[in-house]
Amino acid sequence: MSIKPKIELRQRHKRLLGYVRESWGKLAVAMFCMIVVSATTSATAFIVKPVLDDIFMKKNEQMLLLMPLAVMIIYLLRGAAMYGQEFLMHYVGESIIRQLRDNLYERISDLSLAFFQREKTGVLMSRITYDVNIIKNMVSNAVTGALRDCFTIVGLVFVIFYRDWKLALIAILVLPLAVFPIYEFGRRIRRFSTRSQESMGDLSAFLHETIGGNKVVKAFNMEDAEKSRFADRNKQVFRFEIKTFRSKALSSPVMEILGGIGMALIIWYGGKGVISGESTPGTFFSFMTAVMLLYAPIRKLTKLNNILQRGLAAADRVFDLLETKSDITEPEHPRPLPEPPHRITFDNVSFAYADSDPVLKNLNLEVHPGERLGIVGTSGGGKTTLVNLIPRFFDVTEGAVRIDGIDIREAAISDLRSRVAVVTQEPILFNDTIGNNIAYGSPNAPREKVLDAARAAYIYDFIQSLPKGLETGIGELGNRLSGGEKQRMCIARALLKDAPILILDEATSALDAEAEQLVQKALENLMRGRTSFVIAHRLSTVFDADRIIVLADGQIVEQGRHSSLLAARGEYYKLYCRQMAGRSDGTGEDPEDT
Ligand SMILES: Nc1ncnc2c1ncn2[C@@H]1O[C@H](COP(=O)(O)OP(=O)(O)O)[C@@H](O)[C@H]1O
Ligand SMILES: [Mg+2]
């Protein structure tokens, strides 16, 4: 991450303040409590003089009763105010963080697919969990602590000047010396902690991949390689954490040494005053107590800078994410889409992923209402890319995709997506019950409908065989679900959504022949009466499509029915022959890689 110009930083800090502002009432009360806490600190230093001079030196009996009473009241107030301040500030801190987390999740959810393909899941997760907590630390500990410490310092400085202004001047002289180390350490801490967090994000992303993909790691005997790759990343985190900590650890001793020098000067000069009779022991010790009490808040203030730097770096990362704009934008005045069935037109469509060569080139295609379109072609030929344009997972680079003549970019995104159901090669189920997984996206569907969908997806019998039926949690089943069962649940989900446009992206290619038969039957039910795009890896899936297009080099090189395409002896015929050859090998698998 580059260093941001100062202006921009300030604007961002203002944004953070915006979050703080919402809790201003609680903040005001907390601030009042802080002032009380600070006042009691100064009062403690202040009453050292009457205690010493009146009780011990002058042996005043009245003061003997008065002073303990005063101390009790001071500490009672202090206790109550401390509780109020701690509680309120953490309340405010947690509220801000909760809001930030909500906003981050909302922002992330709305970002385009391109964003999710670009960013690592682990990094995004660490924004919401790790970075946000650092900001909380800054808000509820540092900022509030800072205010209290500032009040305390003001109070104590008043006490020391009131007691002995000449002595106070000497003590204050040491202060400027402390500014430089504070500044320098802060700078370092900020730099290293940014690096440390970046490498922590790296580590999370790495964990996410290798734990998720553990089966592959094992299959390829890569455990040792992954262990050492992990160790490398872990070492990076360690290095930056240590560097951060070294700067932190150094800043306190430097301050202590400076404090020691100040103290020595005070004892020498102040002691001289008491010996010569210019000052009283009470004045001297009251002064001394105030100076010693000053040490803690000043030390905390130097730490504050560190926490602030860390927090601001985290805030930068969080706001970077919050300010990310989605590539897929909502039209200002959305046009409603007409009633189904839909005609879908690709009008001179070109598409390129960011900074790469075009995947689709000047492609023209018209799919009639209710038509079943098969899409075949070699792997990487752009089939998935083509269908991803329909629900606007990506926007065309040139040309337009139209539904019943309306450019899909002119329709509301939710309207568009409500018309499209997608079943992909990898069935995605959420950690919820089977029933809720099928009703995902249709939360108000009555149970009967859910069961109907399950029946049409040929998963009903399986669900009935489970003791808890639809209420069975996916987690309870663990890895028991087969690919075919998962896939049929996803088909049931698509059936329940009842969308007029259907996209099947190699929905059966991960399944064995037996499972495929059942899924295929389920898909037949799903496609009935809908405008369907069927991407097929096994050509047998599209033999009876109304039309098959063959994609190669980002263009449609052939189209027609299965029989006429075979007769034409072109690309489709070649694909067909290759698959048939694969079958007769006895492998039963397609020759192409998946
Ligand atoms: N998110 C992406 N970013 C960049 N390139 C991509 C992305 N997704 C796919 N591609 C590239 O686009 C081409 C077409 O991919 P795809 O549409 O998935 O092909 P198919 O589904 O026909 O196998 C491939 O060369 C692939 O590498
Ligand atoms: Mg694909």
Coordinates of C-alpha atoms and ligand atoms in Angstrom, one line a residue:
M1 CA 0.0 0.0 0.0
S2 CA 1.4 3.3 -1.0
I3 CA 1.7 6.3 1.4
K4 CA -1.4 8.4 0.9
P5 CA -1.1 12.1 0.5
K6 CA -2.0 14.0 3.7
I7 CA -5.2 15.6 2.4
E8 CA -6.7 12.3 1.6
L9 CA -5.7 10.9 5.0
R10 CA -7.5 13.7 6.7
Q11 CA -10.6 13.1 4.8
R12 CA -10.5 9.5 5.8
H13 CA -10.0 10.4 9.4
K14 CA -13.0 12.6 9.1
R15 CA -15.0 9.6 7.9
L16 CA -13.9 7.7 11.0
L17 CA -15.0 10.7 13.1
G18 CA -18.3 10.4 11.4
Y19 CA -18.7 7.0 12.9
V20 CA -17.8 8.4 16.3
R21 CA -20.2 11.3 16.0
E22 CA -23.2 9.1 16.2
S23 CA -22.5 8.2 19.8
W24 CA -21.8 11.8 20.9
G25 CA -24.2 11.6 23.8
K26 CA -22.4 8.7 25.4
L27 CA -19.1 10.4 24.5
A28 CA -20.1 13.6 26.3
V29 CA -20.9 11.7 29.5
A30 CA -17.7 9.6 29.2
M31 CA -15.8 12.8 28.7
F32 CA -17.3 14.3 31.9
C33 CA -16.2 11.1 33.7
M34 CA -12.7 11.6 32.4
I35 CA -12.5 15.1 33.6
V36 CA -13.6 13.8 37.1
V37 CA -11.0 11.1 37.0
S38 CA -8.3 13.6 36.0
A39 CA -9.4 16.1 38.7
T40 CA -9.1 13.4 41.4
T41 CA -5.6 12.7 40.3
S42 CA -4.6 16.3 40.6
A43 CA -6.5 16.6 43.9
T44 CA -4.4 13.7 45.2
A45 CA -1.2 15.6 44.5
F46 CA -2.7 18.8 45.8
I47 CA -3.6 17.5 49.3
V48 CA -0.2 16.1 49.9
K49 CA 0.8 19.6 51.0
P50 CA -1.9 20.2 53.7
V51 CA -1.4 16.6 54.9
L52 CA 2.3 17.1 55.4
D53 CA 2.4 20.7 56.5
D54 CA -0.8 20.9 58.6
I55 CA -1.0 17.4 60.0
F56 CA 2.6 16.4 60.3
M57 CA 4.4 19.7 60.8
K58 CA 1.7 21.9 62.5
K59 CA -0.1 18.9 64.2
N60 CA -3.5 20.4 63.3
E61 CA -6.3 18.2 64.9
Q62 CA -9.1 19.5 62.7
M63 CA -7.2 18.7 59.6
L64 CA -6.6 15.2 60.9
L65 CA -10.4 14.6 60.6
L66 CA -10.9 16.6 57.4
M67 CA -8.1 15.2 55.3
P68 CA -9.1 11.4 55.5
L69 CA -12.7 12.4 54.8
A70 CA -11.5 14.4 51.7
V71 CA -9.4 11.4 50.5
M72 CA -12.4 9.1 50.8
I73 CA -14.7 11.4 48.9
I74 CA -12.0 11.9 46.2
Y75 CA -11.5 8.2 45.7
L76 CA -15.3 7.4 45.8
L77 CA -15.8 9.9 43.0
R78 CA -12.8 8.5 41.1
G79 CA -14.1 5.0 41.3
A80 CA -17.5 5.9 40.0
A81 CA -16.1 8.1 37.2
M82 CA -13.7 5.4 36.1
Y83 CA -16.4 2.9 35.8
G84 CA -18.6 5.3 33.8
Q85 CA -15.7 6.2 31.5
E86 CA -14.4 2.7 30.9
F87 CA -17.9 1.3 30.2
L88 CA -19.1 4.1 28.0
M89 CA -15.9 4.3 25.9
H90 CA -15.9 0.6 25.3
Y91 CA -19.6 0.7 24.5
V92 CA -18.9 3.5 21.9
G93 CA -15.9 1.5 20.6
E94 CA -17.8 -1.6 20.1
S95 CA -20.7 0.2 18.5
I96 CA -18.4 1.8 16.0
I97 CA -16.8 -1.5 15.2
R98 CA -20.1 -3.2 14.8
Q99 CA -21.2 -0.5 12.3
L100 CA -17.9 -0.8 10.4
R101 CA -18.2 -4.5 10.2
D102 CA -21.8 -4.2 8.9
N103 CA -20.7 -1.7 6.3
L104 CA -17.8 -3.7 5.2
Y105 CA -19.9 -6.8 4.8
E106 CA -22.5 -4.8 2.9
R107 CA -19.8 -3.3 0.7
I108 CA -18.1 -6.6 0.0
S109 CA -21.4 -8.4 -0.7
D110 CA -22.3 -5.8 -3.3
L111 CA -19.0 -5.9 -5.2
S112 CA -18.8 -7.6 -8.5
L113 CA -17.7 -11.2 -9.3
A114 CA -14.5 -9.7 -10.8
F115 CA -13.6 -8.3 -7.4
F116 CA -14.0 -11.7 -5.7
Q117 CA -11.9 -13.3 -8.4
R118 CA -9.2 -10.7 -7.8
E119 CA -9.1 -10.6 -4.0
K120 CA -8.1 -13.4 -1.7
T121 CA -10.8 -14.6 0.6
G122 CA -8.5 -14.7 3.6
V123 CA -7.4 -11.1 3.1
L124 CA -11.0 -9.9 2.9
M125 CA -11.8 -11.9 6.1
S126 CA -8.9 -10.3 7.9
R127 CA -10.3 -6.8 7.1
I128 CA -13.5 -7.6 8.9
T129 CA -12.0 -9.4 11.8
Y130 CA -8.5 -8.3 12.4
D131 CA -8.2 -4.7 11.1
V132 CA -11.5 -3.7 12.5
N133 CA -10.4 -4.8 16.0
I134 CA -7.3 -2.7 15.7
I135 CA -9.5 0.3 15.0
K136 CA -11.6 -0.5 18.0
N137 CA -8.5 -0.6 20.1
M138 CA -7.6 2.8 18.8
V139 CA -11.0 4.3 19.5
S140 CA -11.9 2.7 22.9
N141 CA -8.4 2.6 24.5
A142 CA -6.2 5.1 22.8
V143 CA -8.5 8.0 21.9
T144 CA -10.3 8.0 25.2
G145 CA -7.2 7.3 27.2
A146 CA -5.6 10.2 25.4
L147 CA -8.4 12.6 26.4
R148 CA -8.2 11.5 30.0
D149 CA -4.5 11.7 30.0
C150 CA -4.5 15.1 28.5
F151 CA -6.9 16.3 31.2
T152 CA -4.8 14.7 33.9
I153 CA -1.7 16.4 32.5
V154 CA -3.3 19.8 32.5
G155 CA -4.5 19.3 36.0
L156 CA -1.1 18.1 37.3
V157 CA 0.8 20.8 35.5
F158 CA -1.5 23.3 37.1
V159 CA -0.6 21.8 40.5
I160 CA 3.2 21.9 39.9
F161 CA 3.1 25.5 38.8
Y162 CA 0.9 26.5 41.6
R163 CA 3.2 24.8 44.1
D164 CA 6.5 26.1 42.7
W165 CA 6.7 27.7 39.3
K166 CA 10.5 28.0 39.1
L167 CA 10.9 24.3 39.9
A168 CA 8.1 23.6 37.4
L169 CA 10.0 25.4 34.6
I170 CA 13.0 23.1 35.2
A171 CA 10.9 20.0 35.0
I172 CA 9.1 21.2 31.9
L173 CA 12.5 21.9 30.1
V174 CA 13.1 18.1 29.7
L175 CA 9.8 17.7 27.8
P176 CA 10.9 18.9 24.3
L177 CA 13.7 16.3 24.4
A178 CA 11.0 13.6 24.5
V179 CA 9.3 14.8 21.3
F180 CA 11.8 13.4 18.9
P181 CA 11.8 9.8 20.1
I182 CA 8.0 9.8 20.2
Y183 CA 7.9 10.9 16.6
E184 CA 10.6 8.6 15.3
F185 CA 9.3 5.5 17.0
G186 CA 5.8 6.2 15.9
R187 CA 6.9 6.4 12.3
R188 CA 8.7 3.0 12.5
I189 CA 5.8 1.3 14.3
R190 CA 3.4 2.4 11.6
R191 CA 5.6 1.2 8.8
F192 CA 6.3 -2.2 10.4
S193 CA 2.8 -2.8 11.6
T194 CA 1.4 -2.2 8.1
R195 CA 3.9 -4.8 6.7
S196 CA 3.0 -7.1 9.5
Q197 CA -0.7 -6.9 8.8
E198 CA -0.1 -7.4 5.1
S199 CA 1.8 -10.6 5.8
M200 CA -0.9 -11.7 8.2
G201 CA -3.4 -11.3 5.4
D202 CA -1.1 -13.4 3.3
L203 CA -1.0 -16.0 5.9
S204 CA -4.8 -16.1 6.2
A205 CA -5.2 -16.4 2.5
F206 CA -2.6 -19.2 2.5
L207 CA -4.5 -21.0 5.2
H208 CA -7.7 -20.6 3.5
E209 CA -6.4 -22.2 0.3
T210 CA -4.4 -25.1 1.8
I211 CA -6.9 -26.0 4.5
G212 CA -9.8 -25.8 2.0
G213 CA -7.7 -27.7 -0.6
N214 CA -6.2 -30.2 1.8
K215 CA -7.4 -33.1 -0.2
V216 CA -5.3 -32.0 -3.2
V217 CA -2.4 -31.2 -1.0
K218 CA -2.5 -34.8 0.3
A219 CA -3.1 -36.3 -3.1
F220 CA 0.0 -34.6 -4.5
N221 CA 2.1 -35.3 -1.5
M222 CA 2.6 -31.6 -1.0
E223 CA 2.4 -31.6 2.8
D224 CA 6.1 -30.9 3.2
A225 CA 6.2 -28.3 0.5
E226 CA 3.2 -26.5 2.0
K227 CA 4.6 -26.8 5.5
S228 CA 7.7 -24.9 4.4
R229 CA 5.7 -22.4 2.4
F230 CA 3.7 -21.8 5.6
A231 CA 6.8 -21.5 7.6
D232 CA 8.2 -18.9 5.2
R233 CA 5.0 -16.8 5.5
N234 CA 4.9 -17.3 9.3
K235 CA 8.5 -16.1 9.5
Q236 CA 7.6 -12.9 7.6
V237 CA 4.8 -12.2 10.2
F238 CA 7.2 -12.9 13.0
R239 CA 9.9 -10.6 11.5
F240 CA 7.6 -7.6 11.2
E241 CA 5.9 -8.2 14.6
I242 CA 9.3 -8.3 16.2
K243 CA 10.4 -5.1 14.4
T244 CA 7.2 -3.4 15.5
F245 CA 7.7 -4.6 19.0
R246 CA 11.3 -3.5 19.2
S247 CA 10.3 0.1 18.4
K248 CA 7.5 -0.1 20.9
A249 CA 9.7 -1.6 23.6
L250 CA 12.4 1.0 23.0
S251 CA 10.1 4.0 23.3
S252 CA 9.2 3.5 27.0
P253 CA 12.8 3.1 28.3
V254 CA 13.9 6.2 26.4
M255 CA 11.1 8.1 28.2
E256 CA 12.0 6.6 31.6
I257 CA 15.6 7.8 31.2
L258 CA 14.5 11.3 30.4
G259 CA 12.1 11.1 33.3
G260 CA 15.0 10.1 35.6
I261 CA 17.0 13.1 34.5
G262 CA 14.1 15.4 35.2
M263 CA 13.6 13.9 38.7
A264 CA 17.3 14.2 39.6
L265 CA 17.2 17.9 38.8
I266 CA 14.0 18.4 40.8
I267 CA 15.4 16.7 43.9
W268 CA 18.6 18.8 43.7
Y269 CA 16.9 22.1 43.2
G270 CA 13.8 21.5 45.3
G271 CA 15.8 20.0 48.1
K272 CA 18.0 23.2 48.2
G273 CA 14.9 25.3 48.6
V274 CA 13.6 23.3 51.6
I275 CA 17.0 23.3 53.2
S276 CA 17.3 27.1 52.9
G277 CA 13.8 27.5 54.3
E278 CA 12.4 29.1 51.1
S279 CA 10.0 26.2 50.7
T280 CA 8.2 23.7 52.9
P281 CA 8.4 19.9 52.8
G282 CA 4.7 19.9 52.0
T283 CA 5.2 22.0 48.9
F284 CA 8.1 19.9 47.8
F285 CA 6.3 16.6 48.2
S286 CA 3.1 17.9 46.7
F287 CA 5.2 19.0 43.8
M288 CA 7.0 15.7 43.7
T289 CA 3.8 13.7 43.8
A290 CA 2.4 15.7 40.9
V291 CA 5.5 15.1 38.8
M292 CA 5.4 11.4 39.6
L293 CA 1.8 11.2 38.7
L294 CA 2.6 13.0 35.5
Y295 CA 4.8 10.1 34.4
A296 CA 2.0 7.6 33.8
P297 CA -0.2 9.8 31.5
I298 CA 2.8 11.0 29.6
R299 CA 4.1 7.5 29.0
K300 CA 0.6 6.5 27.9
L301 CA 0.5 9.4 25.5
T302 CA 3.7 8.2 23.9
K303 CA 2.2 4.8 23.5
L304 CA -0.9 6.4 22.2
N305 CA 0.9 7.5 19.1
N306 CA 1.9 3.9 18.4
I307 CA -1.7 2.7 18.8
L308 CA -2.9 5.6 16.7
Q309 CA -0.5 4.8 13.9
R310 CA -1.5 1.2 13.9
G311 CA -5.1 2.1 14.0
L312 CA -4.9 4.6 11.2
A313 CA -3.1 2.1 9.1
A314 CA -5.9 -0.3 9.7
A315 CA -8.4 2.4 9.0
D316 CA -6.7 3.0 5.7
R317 CA -7.1 -0.6 4.7
V318 CA -10.7 -0.7 5.8
F319 CA -11.6 2.5 4.0
D320 CA -9.8 1.3 0.9
L321 CA -12.2 -1.6 0.8
L322 CA -15.2 0.6 1.8
E323 CA -14.4 3.0 -1.1
T324 CA -14.1 0.2 -3.7
K325 CA -16.6 0.7 -6.4
S326 CA -18.4 -2.1 -8.0
D327 CA -17.8 -2.5 -11.8
I328 CA -21.4 -3.5 -12.2
T329 CA -23.5 -0.4 -11.8
E330 CA -27.2 -0.1 -11.3
P331 CA -29.0 2.1 -13.9
E332 CA -30.4 5.4 -12.7
H333 CA -33.8 4.8 -14.2
P334 CA -34.3 1.1 -14.5
R335 CA -36.6 -0.2 -17.2
P336 CA -38.9 -3.1 -16.2
L337 CA -38.4 -6.3 -18.1
P338 CA -41.4 -7.7 -19.8
E339 CA -43.2 -11.0 -18.9
P340 CA -41.5 -14.3 -19.7
P341 CA -40.7 -16.3 -21.8
H342 CA -37.7 -14.3 -22.8
R343 CA -35.8 -13.8 -26.0
I344 CA -32.1 -13.2 -25.4
T345 CA -29.9 -11.5 -27.9
F346 CA -26.2 -11.1 -28.0
D347 CA -25.7 -8.1 -30.2
N348 CA -22.1 -7.8 -31.5
V349 CA -20.7 -8.7 -28.1
S350 CA -17.0 -8.5 -27.3
F351 CA -15.6 -9.2 -23.9
A352 CA -12.2 -9.2 -22.3
Y353 CA -11.2 -9.7 -18.7
A354 CA -9.3 -6.7 -17.4
D355 CA -6.0 -6.2 -19.2
S356 CA -6.3 -9.5 -21.1
D357 CA -6.9 -10.5 -24.7
P358 CA -10.6 -10.6 -25.7
V359 CA -12.4 -13.9 -24.8
L360 CA -15.4 -13.1 -27.0
K361 CA -15.2 -11.3 -30.3
N362 CA -18.1 -9.6 -32.1
L363 CA -20.4 -12.4 -31.1
N364 CA -24.0 -12.4 -32.4
L365 CA -26.6 -14.8 -31.1
E366 CA -30.3 -14.8 -30.8
V367 CA -32.0 -17.3 -28.5
H368 CA -35.7 -17.6 -28.9
P369 CA -38.2 -17.7 -26.1
G370 CA -38.3 -21.3 -24.6
E371 CA -35.4 -22.4 -26.8
R372 CA -32.9 -24.9 -25.4
L373 CA -29.5 -23.9 -26.6
G374 CA -26.5 -26.2 -26.2
I375 CA -23.1 -24.6 -26.0
V376 CA -20.0 -26.7 -26.7
G377 CA -16.4 -26.0 -27.4
T378 CA -13.0 -26.7 -26.1
S379 CA -12.1 -25.9 -22.5
G380 CA -11.2 -22.3 -22.2
G381 CA -13.2 -21.4 -25.3
G382 CA -15.3 -18.8 -23.5
K383 CA -18.5 -20.8 -22.7
T384 CA -18.7 -19.8 -19.1
T385 CA -17.8 -16.3 -19.9
L386 CA -20.6 -16.1 -22.4
V387 CA -23.3 -17.2 -20.0
N388 CA -21.8 -15.1 -17.1
L389 CA -22.8 -12.0 -19.2
I390 CA -26.5 -12.8 -18.9
P391 CA -27.0 -12.2 -15.1
R392 CA -24.3 -9.4 -15.4
F393 CA -21.7 -11.2 -13.4
F394 CA -19.6 -9.3 -15.8
D395 CA -20.5 -6.5 -18.2
V396 CA -19.8 -6.7 -21.9
T397 CA -16.8 -4.8 -23.2
E398 CA -18.5 -3.9 -26.4
G399 CA -22.0 -4.5 -27.9
A400 CA -24.9 -5.4 -25.7
V401 CA -26.9 -8.3 -24.3
R402 CA -30.6 -7.8 -24.6
I403 CA -33.6 -9.4 -23.0
D404 CA -36.7 -8.9 -25.2
G405 CA -34.9 -6.0 -26.8
I406 CA -33.9 -4.3 -23.6
D407 CA -30.2 -3.8 -22.9
I408 CA -29.7 -5.7 -19.6
R409 CA -27.7 -2.8 -18.3
E410 CA -30.9 -0.7 -18.4
A411 CA -32.8 -3.1 -16.1
A412 CA -32.6 -3.2 -12.3
I413 CA -30.0 -5.8 -11.3
S414 CA -32.3 -7.5 -9.0
D415 CA -35.0 -7.7 -11.6
L416 CA -32.6 -9.2 -14.1
R417 CA -31.2 -11.7 -11.7
S418 CA -34.6 -12.8 -10.5
R419 CA -35.2 -14.1 -14.0
V420 CA -32.1 -16.2 -14.2
A421 CA -31.3 -19.5 -12.4
V422 CA -27.8 -20.9 -12.6
V423 CA -26.6 -24.4 -11.9
T424 CA -22.9 -24.8 -12.1
Q425 CA -20.5 -27.6 -12.0
E426 CA -19.7 -27.2 -8.3
P427 CA -22.7 -27.5 -6.2
I428 CA -22.6 -24.9 -3.4
L429 CA -24.5 -25.6 -0.2
F430 CA -24.6 -23.4 2.8
N431 CA -24.2 -24.5 6.4
D432 CA -27.9 -24.7 7.0
T433 CA -30.7 -27.3 6.8
I434 CA -31.5 -29.1 3.5
G435 CA -34.8 -27.3 3.5
N436 CA -33.3 -23.9 3.8
N437 CA -30.7 -24.7 1.2
I438 CA -33.3 -25.6 -1.3
A439 CA -35.3 -22.5 -0.3
Y440 CA -32.2 -20.3 -0.6
G441 CA -33.4 -17.2 -2.5
S442 CA -37.1 -18.2 -1.9
P443 CA -37.4 -17.9 1.9
N444 CA -41.1 -17.8 1.9
A445 CA -41.7 -20.8 -0.2
P446 CA -44.3 -23.2 1.5
R447 CA -43.0 -26.6 2.6
E448 CA -45.2 -28.3 -0.1
K449 CA -43.4 -26.4 -2.8
V450 CA -40.0 -27.2 -1.4
L451 CA -41.0 -30.9 -1.4
D452 CA -42.3 -30.6 -5.0
A453 CA -39.0 -29.1 -6.1
A454 CA -37.2 -31.9 -4.3
R455 CA -39.4 -34.5 -6.1
A456 CA -38.8 -33.0 -9.5
A457 CA -35.0 -32.9 -8.8
Y458 CA -35.1 -36.6 -7.8
I459 CA -33.7 -35.9 -4.4
Y460 CA -37.0 -36.4 -2.5
D461 CA -36.4 -40.1 -1.7
F462 CA -33.0 -39.3 -0.4
I463 CA -34.3 -36.5 1.9
Q464 CA -37.1 -38.8 3.1
S465 CA -34.6 -41.5 4.0
L466 CA -33.0 -39.1 6.5
P467 CA -34.5 -39.2 10.0
K468 CA -34.9 -35.4 10.2
G469 CA -35.8 -35.0 6.5
L470 CA -35.7 -31.4 5.3
E471 CA -34.6 -30.3 8.8
T472 CA -31.3 -32.2 8.5
G473 CA -28.3 -29.8 8.7
I474 CA -25.8 -30.0 5.9
G475 CA -23.1 -29.9 8.5
E476 CA -24.5 -33.0 10.2
L477 CA -24.2 -34.9 6.9
G478 CA -20.5 -33.8 6.7
N479 CA -18.9 -35.4 3.7
R480 CA -21.6 -38.0 3.3
L481 CA -23.3 -36.2 0.5
S482 CA -22.3 -37.4 -2.9
G483 CA -21.7 -35.0 -5.8
G484 CA -24.9 -36.1 -7.4
E485 CA -27.0 -35.6 -4.3
K486 CA -25.5 -32.1 -3.8
Q487 CA -26.1 -31.3 -7.4
R488 CA -29.7 -32.4 -7.3
M489 CA -30.3 -30.2 -4.2
C490 CA -28.9 -27.3 -6.2
I491 CA -31.3 -28.2 -9.0
A492 CA -34.2 -28.3 -6.6
R493 CA -33.1 -24.8 -5.5
A494 CA -33.2 -23.6 -9.1
L495 CA -36.6 -25.3 -9.7
L496 CA -38.0 -23.5 -6.6
K497 CA -36.7 -20.2 -7.9
D498 CA -38.7 -20.9 -11.0
A499 CA -36.8 -18.4 -13.2
P500 CA -37.7 -18.1 -16.9
I501 CA -34.0 -18.2 -18.0
L502 CA -31.9 -21.1 -17.1
I503 CA -28.1 -21.5 -17.2
L504 CA -26.6 -24.9 -16.8
D505 CA -22.8 -24.6 -16.8
E506 CA -21.5 -28.2 -17.0
A507 CA -23.9 -29.1 -14.3
T508 CA -23.3 -32.8 -14.8
S509 CA -19.7 -33.1 -15.8
A510 CA -18.4 -33.7 -12.3
L511 CA -20.7 -36.7 -11.9
D512 CA -20.3 -40.4 -12.9
A513 CA -22.6 -41.9 -15.5
E514 CA -25.1 -43.3 -13.0
A515 CA -25.5 -40.1 -11.0
E516 CA -25.6 -38.2 -14.2
Q517 CA -28.7 -40.1 -15.4
L518 CA -30.7 -39.0 -12.3
V519 CA -29.4 -35.4 -12.5
Q520 CA -30.1 -35.4 -16.2
K521 CA -33.7 -36.4 -15.6
A522 CA -33.9 -33.6 -12.9
L523 CA -32.6 -31.1 -15.4
E524 CA -35.2 -32.2 -18.0
N525 CA -37.8 -31.1 -15.5
L526 CA -36.0 -27.9 -14.8
M527 CA -35.6 -26.9 -18.5
R528 CA -39.2 -27.4 -19.5
G529 CA -40.7 -24.2 -20.8
R530 CA -37.6 -22.1 -20.0
T531 CA -35.1 -20.4 -22.3
S532 CA -32.1 -22.5 -21.4
F533 CA -28.4 -22.3 -22.0
V534 CA -26.8 -25.7 -21.5
I535 CA -23.0 -25.8 -21.5
A536 CA -22.0 -29.4 -22.0
H537 CA -18.8 -31.1 -21.5
R538 CA -20.3 -34.5 -22.5
L539 CA -21.9 -33.9 -25.9
S540 CA -24.6 -36.5 -25.0
T541 CA -26.1 -33.9 -22.7
V542 CA -27.0 -31.6 -25.7
F543 CA -27.9 -34.2 -28.3
D544 CA -31.6 -33.2 -28.2
A545 CA -31.1 -29.4 -27.8
D546 CA -33.1 -27.2 -30.1
R547 CA -29.8 -25.8 -31.3
I548 CA -26.1 -26.3 -30.5
I549 CA -23.5 -23.6 -30.9
V550 CA -19.8 -24.4 -31.1
L551 CA -17.6 -21.8 -29.5
A552 CA -14.0 -21.4 -30.6
D553 CA -11.7 -18.4 -30.4
G554 CA -14.4 -16.3 -29.0
Q555 CA -16.7 -16.8 -31.8
I556 CA -19.5 -19.1 -32.9
V557 CA -17.9 -21.3 -35.6
E558 CA -20.9 -23.6 -36.1
Q559 CA -24.5 -24.0 -35.1
G560 CA -27.4 -26.3 -35.8
R561 CA -29.0 -29.5 -34.5
H562 CA -26.9 -32.4 -33.5
S563 CA -27.7 -34.5 -36.7
S564 CA -27.0 -31.7 -39.1
L565 CA -23.8 -30.7 -37.3
L566 CA -22.6 -34.2 -37.5
A567 CA -23.4 -34.3 -41.2
A568 CA -21.4 -31.1 -41.7
R569 CA -18.3 -32.8 -40.5
G570 CA -16.9 -29.7 -39.0
E571 CA -15.7 -28.7 -35.5
Y572 CA -18.6 -30.3 -33.8
Y573 CA -17.9 -33.6 -35.7
K574 CA -14.3 -33.4 -34.5
L575 CA -15.4 -32.9 -30.9
Y576 CA -17.8 -35.8 -31.2
C577 CA -15.2 -38.2 -32.7
R578 CA -12.8 -37.4 -30.0
Q579 CA -15.3 -38.1 -27.3
M580 CA -16.4 -41.3 -29.0
A581 CA -12.8 -42.4 -29.2
G582 CA -12.4 -41.7 -25.5
R583 CA -15.4 -43.9 -24.8
S584 CA -14.1 -46.9 -26.7
D585 CA -10.8 -46.7 -24.8
G586 CA -12.8 -48.4 -22.1
T587 CA -12.1 -45.4 -19.7
G588 CA -15.7 -44.2 -20.1
E589 CA -14.3 -40.7 -19.5
D590 CA -14.1 -37.9 -21.9
P591 CA -10.8 -37.4 -23.6
E592 CA -10.5 -33.8 -22.7
D593 CA -9.2 -32.6 -19.4
T594 CA -11.7 -31.1 -17.0
Ligands
LIG1 N1 -11.8 -14.1 -14.1 C1 -11.0 -14.2 -15.2 N2 -10.0 -13.4 -15.4 C2 -9.2 -13.5 -16.5 N3 -9.4 -14.4 -17.4 C3 -10.3 -15.3 -17.3 C4 -11.2 -15.3 -16.1 N4 -12.1 -16.3 -16.2 C5 -11.8 -17.0 -17.4 N5 -10.7 -16.4 -18.0 C6 -10.1 -16.8 -19.3 O1 -11.1 -16.7 -20.3 C7 -11.0 -17.7 -21.2 C8 -12.4 -18.4 -21.3 O2 -12.7 -19.0 -20.0 P1 -14.1 -19.7 -19.8 O3 -15.2 -18.8 -20.2 O4 -14.1 -20.2 -18.4 O5 -14.0 -21.0 -20.8 P2 -14.9 -22.3 -20.8 O6 -16.0 -22.1 -19.8 O7 -15.3 -22.4 -22.2 O8 -14.0 -23.4 -20.4 C9 -10.0 -18.7 -20.7 O9 -8.8 -18.4 -21.4 C10 -9.8 -18.3 -19.3 O10 -8.4 -18.4 -18.9
MG2 MG -16.5 -23.2 -18.1

